[in-house]
PDB file of N, CA and C in Angstrom:
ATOM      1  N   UNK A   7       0.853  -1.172   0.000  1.00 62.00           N
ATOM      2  CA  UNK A   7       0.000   0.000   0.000  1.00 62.00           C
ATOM      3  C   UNK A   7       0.902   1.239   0.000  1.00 62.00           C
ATOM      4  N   UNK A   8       0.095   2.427  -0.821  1.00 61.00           N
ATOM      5  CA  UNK A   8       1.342   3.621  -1.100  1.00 61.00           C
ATOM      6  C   UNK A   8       1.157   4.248   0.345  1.00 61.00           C
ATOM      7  N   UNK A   9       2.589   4.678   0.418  1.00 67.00           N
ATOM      8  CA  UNK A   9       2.295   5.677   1.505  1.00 67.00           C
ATOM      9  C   UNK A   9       1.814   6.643   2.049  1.00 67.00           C
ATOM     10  N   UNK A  10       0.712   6.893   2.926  1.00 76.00           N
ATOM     11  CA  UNK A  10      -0.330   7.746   3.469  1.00 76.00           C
ATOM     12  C   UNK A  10      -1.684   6.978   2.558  1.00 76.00           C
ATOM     13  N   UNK A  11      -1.939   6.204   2.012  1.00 87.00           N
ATOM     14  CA  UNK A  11      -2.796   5.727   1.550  1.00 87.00           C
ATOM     15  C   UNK A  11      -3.685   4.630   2.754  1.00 87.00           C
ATOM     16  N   UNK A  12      -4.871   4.796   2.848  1.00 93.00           N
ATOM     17  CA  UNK A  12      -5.536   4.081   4.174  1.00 93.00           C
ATOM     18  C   UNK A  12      -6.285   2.525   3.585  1.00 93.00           C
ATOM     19  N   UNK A  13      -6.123   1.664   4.498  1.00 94.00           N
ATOM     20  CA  UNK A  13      -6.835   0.867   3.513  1.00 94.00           C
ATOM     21  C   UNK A  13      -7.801   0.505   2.768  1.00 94.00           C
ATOM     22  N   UNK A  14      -8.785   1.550   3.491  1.00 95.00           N
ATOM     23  CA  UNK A  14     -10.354   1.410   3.081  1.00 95.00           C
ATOM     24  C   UNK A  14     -10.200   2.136   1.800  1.00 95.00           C
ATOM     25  N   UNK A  15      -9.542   2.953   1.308  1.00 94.00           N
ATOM     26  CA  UNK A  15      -8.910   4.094   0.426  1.00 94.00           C
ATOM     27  C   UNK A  15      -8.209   2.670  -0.897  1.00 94.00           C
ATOM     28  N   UNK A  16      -7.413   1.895  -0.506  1.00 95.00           N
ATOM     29  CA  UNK A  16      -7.113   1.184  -1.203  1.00 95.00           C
ATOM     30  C   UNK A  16      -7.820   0.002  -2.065  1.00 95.00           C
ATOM     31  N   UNK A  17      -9.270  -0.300  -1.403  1.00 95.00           N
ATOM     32  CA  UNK A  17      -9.989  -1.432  -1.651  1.00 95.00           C
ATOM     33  C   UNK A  17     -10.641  -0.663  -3.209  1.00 95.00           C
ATOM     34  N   UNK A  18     -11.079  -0.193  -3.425  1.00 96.00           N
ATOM     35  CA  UNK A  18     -11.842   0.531  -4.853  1.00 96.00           C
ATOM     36  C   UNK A  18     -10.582   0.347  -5.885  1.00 96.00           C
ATOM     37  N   UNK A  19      -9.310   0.905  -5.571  1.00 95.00           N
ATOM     38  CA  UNK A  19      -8.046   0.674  -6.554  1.00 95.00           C
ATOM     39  C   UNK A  19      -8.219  -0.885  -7.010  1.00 95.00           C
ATOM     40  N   UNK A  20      -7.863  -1.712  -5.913  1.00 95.00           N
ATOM     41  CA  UNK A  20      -7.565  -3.041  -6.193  1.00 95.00           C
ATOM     42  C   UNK A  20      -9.126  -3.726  -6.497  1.00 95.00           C
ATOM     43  N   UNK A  21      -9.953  -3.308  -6.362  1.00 96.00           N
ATOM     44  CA  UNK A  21     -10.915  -3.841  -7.472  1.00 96.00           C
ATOM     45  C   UNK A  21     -10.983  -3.671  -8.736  1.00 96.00           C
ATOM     46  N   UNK A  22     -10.769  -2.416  -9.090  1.00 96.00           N
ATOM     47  CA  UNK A  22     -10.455  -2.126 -10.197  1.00 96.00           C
ATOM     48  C   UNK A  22      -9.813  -2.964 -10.525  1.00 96.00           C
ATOM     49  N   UNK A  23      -8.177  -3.015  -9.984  1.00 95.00           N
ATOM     50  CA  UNK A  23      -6.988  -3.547 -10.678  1.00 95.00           C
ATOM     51  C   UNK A  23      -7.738  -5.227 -11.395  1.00 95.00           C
ATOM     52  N   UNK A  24      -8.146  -5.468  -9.930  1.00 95.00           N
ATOM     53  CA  UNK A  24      -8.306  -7.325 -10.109  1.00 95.00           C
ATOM     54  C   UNK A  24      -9.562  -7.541 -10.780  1.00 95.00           C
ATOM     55  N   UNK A  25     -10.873  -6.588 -10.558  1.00 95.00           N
ATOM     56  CA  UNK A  25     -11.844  -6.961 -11.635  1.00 95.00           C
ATOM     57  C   UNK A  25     -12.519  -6.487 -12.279  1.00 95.00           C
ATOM     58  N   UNK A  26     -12.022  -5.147 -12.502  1.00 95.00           N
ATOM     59  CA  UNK A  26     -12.389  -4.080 -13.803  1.00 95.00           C
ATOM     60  C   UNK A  26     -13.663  -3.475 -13.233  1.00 95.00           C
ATOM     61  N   UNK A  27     -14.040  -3.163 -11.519  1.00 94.00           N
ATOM     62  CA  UNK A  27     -14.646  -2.958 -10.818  1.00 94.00           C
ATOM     63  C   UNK A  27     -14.351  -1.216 -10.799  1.00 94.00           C
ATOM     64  N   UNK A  28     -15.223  -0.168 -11.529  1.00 95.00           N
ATOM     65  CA  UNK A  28     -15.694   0.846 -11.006  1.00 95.00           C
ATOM     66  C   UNK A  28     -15.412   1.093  -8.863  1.00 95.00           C
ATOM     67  N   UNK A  29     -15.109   2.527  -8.633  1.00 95.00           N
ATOM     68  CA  UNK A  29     -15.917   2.794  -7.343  1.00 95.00           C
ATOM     69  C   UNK A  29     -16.797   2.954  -7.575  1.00 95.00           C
ATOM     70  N   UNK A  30     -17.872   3.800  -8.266  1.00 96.00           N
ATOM     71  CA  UNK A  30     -19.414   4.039  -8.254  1.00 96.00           C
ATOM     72  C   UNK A  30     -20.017   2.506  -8.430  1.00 96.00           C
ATOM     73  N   UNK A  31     -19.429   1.849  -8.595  1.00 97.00           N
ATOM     74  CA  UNK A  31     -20.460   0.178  -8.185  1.00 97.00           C
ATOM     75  C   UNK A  31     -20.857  -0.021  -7.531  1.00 97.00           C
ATOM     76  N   UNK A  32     -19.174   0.362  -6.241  1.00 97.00           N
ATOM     77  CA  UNK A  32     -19.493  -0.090  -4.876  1.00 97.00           C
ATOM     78  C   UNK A  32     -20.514   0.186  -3.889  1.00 97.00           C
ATOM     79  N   UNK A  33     -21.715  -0.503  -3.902  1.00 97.00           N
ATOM     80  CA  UNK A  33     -22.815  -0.231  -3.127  1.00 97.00           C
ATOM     81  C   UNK A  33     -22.515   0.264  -1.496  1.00 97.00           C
ATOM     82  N   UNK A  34     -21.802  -0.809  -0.943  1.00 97.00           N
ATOM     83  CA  UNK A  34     -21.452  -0.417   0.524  1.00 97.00           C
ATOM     84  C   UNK A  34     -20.122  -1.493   0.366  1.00 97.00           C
ATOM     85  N   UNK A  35     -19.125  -1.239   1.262  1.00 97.00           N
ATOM     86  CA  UNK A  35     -18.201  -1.395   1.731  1.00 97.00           C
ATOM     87  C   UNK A  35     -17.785  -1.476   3.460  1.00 97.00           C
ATOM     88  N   UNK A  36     -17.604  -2.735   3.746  1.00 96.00           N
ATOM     89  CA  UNK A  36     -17.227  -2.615   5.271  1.00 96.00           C
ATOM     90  C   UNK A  36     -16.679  -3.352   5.599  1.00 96.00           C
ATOM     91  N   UNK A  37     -15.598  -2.869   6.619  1.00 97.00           N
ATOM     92  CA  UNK A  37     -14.338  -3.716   7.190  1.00 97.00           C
ATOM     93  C   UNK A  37     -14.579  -4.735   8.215  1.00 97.00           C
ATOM     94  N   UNK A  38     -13.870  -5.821   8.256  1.00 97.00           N
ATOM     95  CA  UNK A  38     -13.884  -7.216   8.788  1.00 97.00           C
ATOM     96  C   UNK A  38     -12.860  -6.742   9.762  1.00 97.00           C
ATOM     97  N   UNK A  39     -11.601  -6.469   9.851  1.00 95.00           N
ATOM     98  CA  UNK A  39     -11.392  -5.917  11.075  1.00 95.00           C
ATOM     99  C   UNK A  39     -10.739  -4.509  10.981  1.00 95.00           C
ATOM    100  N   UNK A  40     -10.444  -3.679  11.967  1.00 90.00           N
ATOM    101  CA  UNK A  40     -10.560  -2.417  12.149  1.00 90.00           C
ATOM    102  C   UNK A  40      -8.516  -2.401  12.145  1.00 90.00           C
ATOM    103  N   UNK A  41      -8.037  -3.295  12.708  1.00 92.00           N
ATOM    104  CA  UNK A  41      -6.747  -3.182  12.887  1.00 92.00           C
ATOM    105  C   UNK A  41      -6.407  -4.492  11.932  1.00 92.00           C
ATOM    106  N   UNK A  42      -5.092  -4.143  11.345  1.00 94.00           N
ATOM    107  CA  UNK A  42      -4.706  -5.176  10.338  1.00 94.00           C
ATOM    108  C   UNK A  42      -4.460  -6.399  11.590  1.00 94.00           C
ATOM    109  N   UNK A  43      -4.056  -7.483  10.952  1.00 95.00           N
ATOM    110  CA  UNK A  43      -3.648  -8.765  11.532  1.00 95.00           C
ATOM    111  C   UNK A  43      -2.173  -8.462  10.798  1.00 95.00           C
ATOM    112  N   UNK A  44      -1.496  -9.312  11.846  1.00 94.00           N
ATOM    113  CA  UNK A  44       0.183  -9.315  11.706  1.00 94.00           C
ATOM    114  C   UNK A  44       0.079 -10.461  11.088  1.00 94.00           C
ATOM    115  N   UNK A  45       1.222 -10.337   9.610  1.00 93.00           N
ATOM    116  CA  UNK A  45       1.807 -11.454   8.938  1.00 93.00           C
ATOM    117  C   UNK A  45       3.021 -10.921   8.753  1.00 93.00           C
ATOM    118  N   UNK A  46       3.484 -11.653   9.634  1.00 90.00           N
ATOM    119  CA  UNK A  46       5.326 -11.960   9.968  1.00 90.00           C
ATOM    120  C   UNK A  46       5.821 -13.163   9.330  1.00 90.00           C
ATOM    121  N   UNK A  47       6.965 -12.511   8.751  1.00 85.00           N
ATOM    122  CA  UNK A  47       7.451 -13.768   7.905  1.00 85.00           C
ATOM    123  C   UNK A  47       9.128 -13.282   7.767  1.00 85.00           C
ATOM    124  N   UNK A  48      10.562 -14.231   7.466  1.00 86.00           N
ATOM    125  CA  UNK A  48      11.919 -13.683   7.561  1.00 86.00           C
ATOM    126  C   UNK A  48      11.874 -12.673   6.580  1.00 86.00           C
ATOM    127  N   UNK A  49      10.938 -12.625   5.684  1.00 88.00           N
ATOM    128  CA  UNK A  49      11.143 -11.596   3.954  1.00 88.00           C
ATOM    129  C   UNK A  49      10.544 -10.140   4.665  1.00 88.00           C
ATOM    130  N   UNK A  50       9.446 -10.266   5.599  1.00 88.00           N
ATOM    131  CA  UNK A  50       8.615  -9.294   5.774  1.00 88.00           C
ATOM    132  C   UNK A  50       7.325  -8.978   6.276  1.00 88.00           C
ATOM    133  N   UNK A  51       7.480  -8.001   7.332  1.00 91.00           N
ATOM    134  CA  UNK A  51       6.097  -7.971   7.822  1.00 91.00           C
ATOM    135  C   UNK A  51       4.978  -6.781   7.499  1.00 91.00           C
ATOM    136  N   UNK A  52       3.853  -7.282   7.430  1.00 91.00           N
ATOM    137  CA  UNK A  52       2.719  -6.878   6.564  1.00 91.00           C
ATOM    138  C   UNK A  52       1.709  -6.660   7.516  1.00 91.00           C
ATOM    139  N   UNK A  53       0.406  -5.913   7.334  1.00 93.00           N
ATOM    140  CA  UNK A  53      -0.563  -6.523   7.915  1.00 93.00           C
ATOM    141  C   UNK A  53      -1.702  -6.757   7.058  1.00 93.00           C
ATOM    142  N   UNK A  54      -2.670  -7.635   7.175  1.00 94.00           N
ATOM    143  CA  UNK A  54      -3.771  -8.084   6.764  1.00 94.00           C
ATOM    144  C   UNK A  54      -5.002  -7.618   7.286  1.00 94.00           C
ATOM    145  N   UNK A  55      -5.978  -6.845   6.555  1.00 96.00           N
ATOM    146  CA  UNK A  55      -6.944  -5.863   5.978  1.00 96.00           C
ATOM    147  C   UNK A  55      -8.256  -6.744   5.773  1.00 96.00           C
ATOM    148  N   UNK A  56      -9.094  -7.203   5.849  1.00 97.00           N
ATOM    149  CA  UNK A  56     -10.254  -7.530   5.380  1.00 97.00           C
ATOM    150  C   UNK A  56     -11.616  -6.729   5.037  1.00 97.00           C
ATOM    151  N   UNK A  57     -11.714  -6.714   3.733  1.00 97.00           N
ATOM    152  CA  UNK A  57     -13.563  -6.247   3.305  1.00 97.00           C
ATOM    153  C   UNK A  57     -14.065  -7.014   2.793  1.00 97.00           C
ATOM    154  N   UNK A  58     -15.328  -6.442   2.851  1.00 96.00           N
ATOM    155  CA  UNK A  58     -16.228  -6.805   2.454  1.00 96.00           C
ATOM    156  C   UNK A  58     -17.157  -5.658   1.559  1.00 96.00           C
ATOM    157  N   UNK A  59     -17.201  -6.096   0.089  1.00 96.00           N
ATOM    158  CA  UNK A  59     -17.425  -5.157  -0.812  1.00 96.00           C
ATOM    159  C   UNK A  59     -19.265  -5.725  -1.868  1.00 96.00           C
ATOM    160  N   UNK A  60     -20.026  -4.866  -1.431  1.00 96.00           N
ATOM    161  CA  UNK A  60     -21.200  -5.254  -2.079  1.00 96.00           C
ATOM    162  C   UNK A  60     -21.228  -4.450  -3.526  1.00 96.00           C
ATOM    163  N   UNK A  61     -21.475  -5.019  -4.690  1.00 95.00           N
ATOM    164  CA  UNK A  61     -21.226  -4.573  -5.783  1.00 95.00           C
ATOM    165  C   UNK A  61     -22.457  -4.249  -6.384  1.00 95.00           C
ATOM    166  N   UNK A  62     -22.820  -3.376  -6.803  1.00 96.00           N
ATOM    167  CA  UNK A  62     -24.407  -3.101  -7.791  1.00 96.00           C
ATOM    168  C   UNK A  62     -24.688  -4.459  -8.659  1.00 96.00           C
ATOM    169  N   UNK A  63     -25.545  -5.204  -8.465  1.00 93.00           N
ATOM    170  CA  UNK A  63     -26.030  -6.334  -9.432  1.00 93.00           C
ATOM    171  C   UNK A  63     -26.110  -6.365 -10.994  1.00 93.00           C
ATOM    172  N   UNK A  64     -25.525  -5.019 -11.144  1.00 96.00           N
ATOM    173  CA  UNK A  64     -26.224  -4.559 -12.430  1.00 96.00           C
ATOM    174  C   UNK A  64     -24.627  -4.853 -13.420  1.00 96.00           C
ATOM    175  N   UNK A  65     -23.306  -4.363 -12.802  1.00 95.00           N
ATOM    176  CA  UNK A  65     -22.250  -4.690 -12.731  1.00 95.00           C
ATOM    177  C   UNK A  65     -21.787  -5.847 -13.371  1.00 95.00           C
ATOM    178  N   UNK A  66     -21.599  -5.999 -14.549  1.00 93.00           N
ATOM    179  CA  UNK A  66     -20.730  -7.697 -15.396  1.00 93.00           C
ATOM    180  C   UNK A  66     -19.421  -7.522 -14.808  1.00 93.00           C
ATOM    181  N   UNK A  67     -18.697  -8.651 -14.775  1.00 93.00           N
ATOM    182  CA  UNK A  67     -17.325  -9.040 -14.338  1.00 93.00           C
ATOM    183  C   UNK A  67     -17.078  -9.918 -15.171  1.00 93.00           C
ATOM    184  N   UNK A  68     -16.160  -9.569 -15.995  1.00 92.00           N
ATOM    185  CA  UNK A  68     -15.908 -10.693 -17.106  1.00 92.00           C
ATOM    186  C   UNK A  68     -15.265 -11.849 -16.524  1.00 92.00           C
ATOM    187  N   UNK A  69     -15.853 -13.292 -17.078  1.00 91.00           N
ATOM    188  CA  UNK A  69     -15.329 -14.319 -16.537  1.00 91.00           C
ATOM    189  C   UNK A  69     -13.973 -14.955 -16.354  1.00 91.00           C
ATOM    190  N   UNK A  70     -13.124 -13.785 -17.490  1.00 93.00           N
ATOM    191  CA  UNK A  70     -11.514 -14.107 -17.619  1.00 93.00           C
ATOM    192  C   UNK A  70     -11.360 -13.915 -16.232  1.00 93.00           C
ATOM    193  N   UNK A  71     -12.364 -12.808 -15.579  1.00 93.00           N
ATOM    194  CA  UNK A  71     -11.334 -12.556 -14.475  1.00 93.00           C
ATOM    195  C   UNK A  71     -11.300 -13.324 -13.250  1.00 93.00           C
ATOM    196  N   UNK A  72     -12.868 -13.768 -13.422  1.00 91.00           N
ATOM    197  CA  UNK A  72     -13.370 -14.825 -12.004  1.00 91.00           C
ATOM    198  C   UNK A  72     -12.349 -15.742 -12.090  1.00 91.00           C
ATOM    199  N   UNK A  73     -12.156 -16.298 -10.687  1.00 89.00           N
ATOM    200  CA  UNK A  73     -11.378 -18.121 -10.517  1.00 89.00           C
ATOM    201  C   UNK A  73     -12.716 -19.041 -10.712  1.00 89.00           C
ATOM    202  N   UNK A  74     -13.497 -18.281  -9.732  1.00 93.00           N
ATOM    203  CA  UNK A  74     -14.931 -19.633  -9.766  1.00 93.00           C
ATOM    204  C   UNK A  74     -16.061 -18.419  -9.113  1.00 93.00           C
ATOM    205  N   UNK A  75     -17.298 -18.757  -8.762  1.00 93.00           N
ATOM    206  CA  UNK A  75     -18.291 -18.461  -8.150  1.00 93.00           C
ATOM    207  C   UNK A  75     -18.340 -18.959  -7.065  1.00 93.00           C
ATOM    208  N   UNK A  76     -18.634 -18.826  -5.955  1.00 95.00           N
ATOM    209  CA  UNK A  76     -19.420 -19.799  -4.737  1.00 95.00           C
ATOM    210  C   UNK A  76     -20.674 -19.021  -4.569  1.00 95.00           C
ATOM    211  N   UNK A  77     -21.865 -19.968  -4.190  1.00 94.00           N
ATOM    212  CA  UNK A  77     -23.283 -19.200  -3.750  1.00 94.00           C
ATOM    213  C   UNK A  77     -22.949 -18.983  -1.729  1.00 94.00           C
ATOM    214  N   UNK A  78     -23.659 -17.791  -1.462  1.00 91.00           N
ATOM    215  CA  UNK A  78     -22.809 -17.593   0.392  1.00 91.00           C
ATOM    216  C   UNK A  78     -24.053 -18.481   0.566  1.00 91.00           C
ATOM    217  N   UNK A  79     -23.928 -19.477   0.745  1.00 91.00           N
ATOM    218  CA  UNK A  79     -24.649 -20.871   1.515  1.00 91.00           C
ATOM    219  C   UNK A  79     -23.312 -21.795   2.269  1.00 91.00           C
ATOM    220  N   UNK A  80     -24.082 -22.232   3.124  1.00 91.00           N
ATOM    221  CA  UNK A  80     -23.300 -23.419   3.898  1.00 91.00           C
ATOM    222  C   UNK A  80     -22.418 -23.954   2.858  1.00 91.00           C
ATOM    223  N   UNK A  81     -23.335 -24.333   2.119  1.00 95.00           N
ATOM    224  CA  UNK A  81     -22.845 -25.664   0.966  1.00 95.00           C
ATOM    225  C   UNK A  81     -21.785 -24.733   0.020  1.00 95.00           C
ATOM    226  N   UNK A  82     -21.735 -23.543  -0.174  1.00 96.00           N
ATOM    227  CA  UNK A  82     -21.337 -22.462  -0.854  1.00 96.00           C
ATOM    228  C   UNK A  82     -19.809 -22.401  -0.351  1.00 96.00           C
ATOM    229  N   UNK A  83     -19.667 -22.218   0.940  1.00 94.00           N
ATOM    230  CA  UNK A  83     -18.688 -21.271   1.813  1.00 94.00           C
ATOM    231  C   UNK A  83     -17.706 -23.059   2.007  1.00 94.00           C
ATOM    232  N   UNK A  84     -18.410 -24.079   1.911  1.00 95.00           N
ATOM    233  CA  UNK A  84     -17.570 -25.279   2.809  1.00 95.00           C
ATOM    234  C   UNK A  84     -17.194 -25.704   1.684  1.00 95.00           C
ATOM    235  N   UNK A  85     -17.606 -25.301   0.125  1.00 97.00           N
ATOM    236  CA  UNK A  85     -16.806 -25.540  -1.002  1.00 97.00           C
ATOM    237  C   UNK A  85     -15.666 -24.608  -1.415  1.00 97.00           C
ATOM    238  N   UNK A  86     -16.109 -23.118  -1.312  1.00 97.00           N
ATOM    239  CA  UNK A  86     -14.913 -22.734  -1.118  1.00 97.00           C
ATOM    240  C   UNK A  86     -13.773 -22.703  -0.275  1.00 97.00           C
ATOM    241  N   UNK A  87     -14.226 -23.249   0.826  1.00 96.00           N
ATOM    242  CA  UNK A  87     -12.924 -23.475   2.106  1.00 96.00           C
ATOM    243  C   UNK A  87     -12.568 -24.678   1.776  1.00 96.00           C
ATOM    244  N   UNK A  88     -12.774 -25.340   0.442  1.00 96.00           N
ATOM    245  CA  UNK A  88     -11.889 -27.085   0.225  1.00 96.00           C
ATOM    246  C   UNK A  88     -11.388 -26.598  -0.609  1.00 96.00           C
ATOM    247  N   UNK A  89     -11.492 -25.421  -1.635  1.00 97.00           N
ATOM    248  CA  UNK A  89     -10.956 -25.183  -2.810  1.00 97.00           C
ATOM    249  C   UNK A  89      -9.606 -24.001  -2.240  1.00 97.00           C
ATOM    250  N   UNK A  90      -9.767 -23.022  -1.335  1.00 96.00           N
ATOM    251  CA  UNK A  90      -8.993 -22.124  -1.293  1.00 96.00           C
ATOM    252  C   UNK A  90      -7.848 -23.150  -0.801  1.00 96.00           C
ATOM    253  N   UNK A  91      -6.497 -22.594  -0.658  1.00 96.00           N
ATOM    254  CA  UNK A  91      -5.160 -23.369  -0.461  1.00 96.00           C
ATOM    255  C   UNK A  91      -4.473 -21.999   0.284  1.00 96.00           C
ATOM    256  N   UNK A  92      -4.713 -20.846  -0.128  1.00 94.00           N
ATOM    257  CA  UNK A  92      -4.140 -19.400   0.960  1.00 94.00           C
ATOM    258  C   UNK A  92      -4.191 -19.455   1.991  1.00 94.00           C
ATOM    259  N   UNK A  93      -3.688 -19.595   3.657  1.00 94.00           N
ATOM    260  CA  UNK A  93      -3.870 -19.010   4.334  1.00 94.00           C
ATOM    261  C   UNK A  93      -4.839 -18.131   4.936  1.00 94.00           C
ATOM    262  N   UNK A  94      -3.606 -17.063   4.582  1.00 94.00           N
ATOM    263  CA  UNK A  94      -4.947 -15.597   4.807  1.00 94.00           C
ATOM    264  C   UNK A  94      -6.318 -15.569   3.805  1.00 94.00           C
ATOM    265  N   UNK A  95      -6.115 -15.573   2.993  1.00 95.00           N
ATOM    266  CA  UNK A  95      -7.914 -15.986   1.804  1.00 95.00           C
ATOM    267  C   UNK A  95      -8.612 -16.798   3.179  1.00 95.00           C
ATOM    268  N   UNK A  96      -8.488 -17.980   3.073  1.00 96.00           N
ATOM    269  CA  UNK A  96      -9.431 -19.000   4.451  1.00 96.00           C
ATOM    270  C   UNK A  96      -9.457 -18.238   6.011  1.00 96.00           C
ATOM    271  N   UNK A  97      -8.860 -17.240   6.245  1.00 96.00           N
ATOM    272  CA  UNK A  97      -8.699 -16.419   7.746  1.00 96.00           C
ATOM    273  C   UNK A  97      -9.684 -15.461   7.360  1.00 96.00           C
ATOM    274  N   UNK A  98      -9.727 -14.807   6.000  1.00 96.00           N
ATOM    275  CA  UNK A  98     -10.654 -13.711   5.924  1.00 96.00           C
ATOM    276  C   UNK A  98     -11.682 -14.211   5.718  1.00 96.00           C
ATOM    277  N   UNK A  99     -12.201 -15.419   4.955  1.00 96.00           N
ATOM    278  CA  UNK A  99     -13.236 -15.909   4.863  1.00 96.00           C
ATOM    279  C   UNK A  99     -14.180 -16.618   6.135  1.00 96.00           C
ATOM    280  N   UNK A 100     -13.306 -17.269   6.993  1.00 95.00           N
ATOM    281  CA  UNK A 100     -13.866 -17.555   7.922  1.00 95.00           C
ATOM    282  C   UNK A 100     -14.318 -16.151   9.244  1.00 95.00           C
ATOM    283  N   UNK A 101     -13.702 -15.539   9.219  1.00 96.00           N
ATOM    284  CA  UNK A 101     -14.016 -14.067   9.897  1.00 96.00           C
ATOM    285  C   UNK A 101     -15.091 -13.624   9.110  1.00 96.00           C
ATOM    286  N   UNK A 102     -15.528 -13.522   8.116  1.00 95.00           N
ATOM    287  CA  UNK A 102     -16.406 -12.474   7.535  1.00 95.00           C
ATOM    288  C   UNK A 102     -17.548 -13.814   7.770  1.00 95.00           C
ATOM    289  N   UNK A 103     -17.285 -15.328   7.996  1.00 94.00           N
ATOM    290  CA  UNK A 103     -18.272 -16.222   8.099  1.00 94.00           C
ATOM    291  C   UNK A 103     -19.240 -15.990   9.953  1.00 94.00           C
ATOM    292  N   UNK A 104     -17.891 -15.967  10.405  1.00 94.00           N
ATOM    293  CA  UNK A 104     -18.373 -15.498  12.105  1.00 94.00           C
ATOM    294  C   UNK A 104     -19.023 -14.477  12.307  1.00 94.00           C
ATOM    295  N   UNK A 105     -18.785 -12.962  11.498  1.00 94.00           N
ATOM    296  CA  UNK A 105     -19.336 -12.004  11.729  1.00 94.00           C
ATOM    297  C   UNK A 105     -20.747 -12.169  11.084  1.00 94.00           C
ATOM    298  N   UNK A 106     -21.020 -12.702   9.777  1.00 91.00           N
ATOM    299  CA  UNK A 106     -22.204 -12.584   9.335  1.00 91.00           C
ATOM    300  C   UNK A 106     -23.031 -13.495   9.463  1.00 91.00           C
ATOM    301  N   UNK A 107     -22.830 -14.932  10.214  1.00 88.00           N
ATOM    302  CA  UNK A 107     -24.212 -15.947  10.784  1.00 88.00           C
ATOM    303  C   UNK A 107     -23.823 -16.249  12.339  1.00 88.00           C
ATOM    304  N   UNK A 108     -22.600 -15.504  12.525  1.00 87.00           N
ATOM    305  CA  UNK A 108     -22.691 -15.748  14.483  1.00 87.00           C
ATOM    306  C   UNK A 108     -22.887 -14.301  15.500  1.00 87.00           C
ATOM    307  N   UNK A 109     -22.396 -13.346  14.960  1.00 78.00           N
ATOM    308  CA  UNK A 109     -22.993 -11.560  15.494  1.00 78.00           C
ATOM    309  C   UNK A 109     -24.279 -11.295  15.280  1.00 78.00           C
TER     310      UNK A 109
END
């Protein structure tokens, strides 16, 4: 992230970048946690950011860019947690799973 750049500030860029995602799409936007998570590693330490980005329905995403779909169902979320292999991807997913069927 550039410097003085915030992260909530950064999420509209990197949609763009990764899926040809407009900001005026972005319906609402909201953070999974408020303070990054530490990822320490000998190369470098980072922290980890989570959103959650609702997109206007109206919005195409060309399929070059998708990996896959999941529907947010049980059956949805426990296929993508056999398919993801990331780390952090399965940490943010399961956090945004706690906040939205256990809060």
């Amino acid at each position: 992230m550039p410097s003085g750049q915030t992260p909530v500030t950064a999420v509209p860029k990197i949609l763009q970048w990764e899926l040809g995602i407009t900001e005026v799409a972005i319906i609402h936007l909201s953070s999974l946690n408020t303070t990054g998570w530490a990822i320490n590693s000998s190369f470098s330490n980072q922290k980890l950011y989570g959103f959650v980005a609702k997109i206007d329905s109206t919005v195409s995403i060309s399929n070059e860019l998708l990996g896959a779909v999941y529907p947010t169902t049980k059956s949805g979320i426990l296929s993508l947690l056999e398919d993801l292999t990331c780390l952090q991807c399965r940490a943010l997913l399961l956090e945004w799973q706690i906040q939205t069927f256990y809060c």
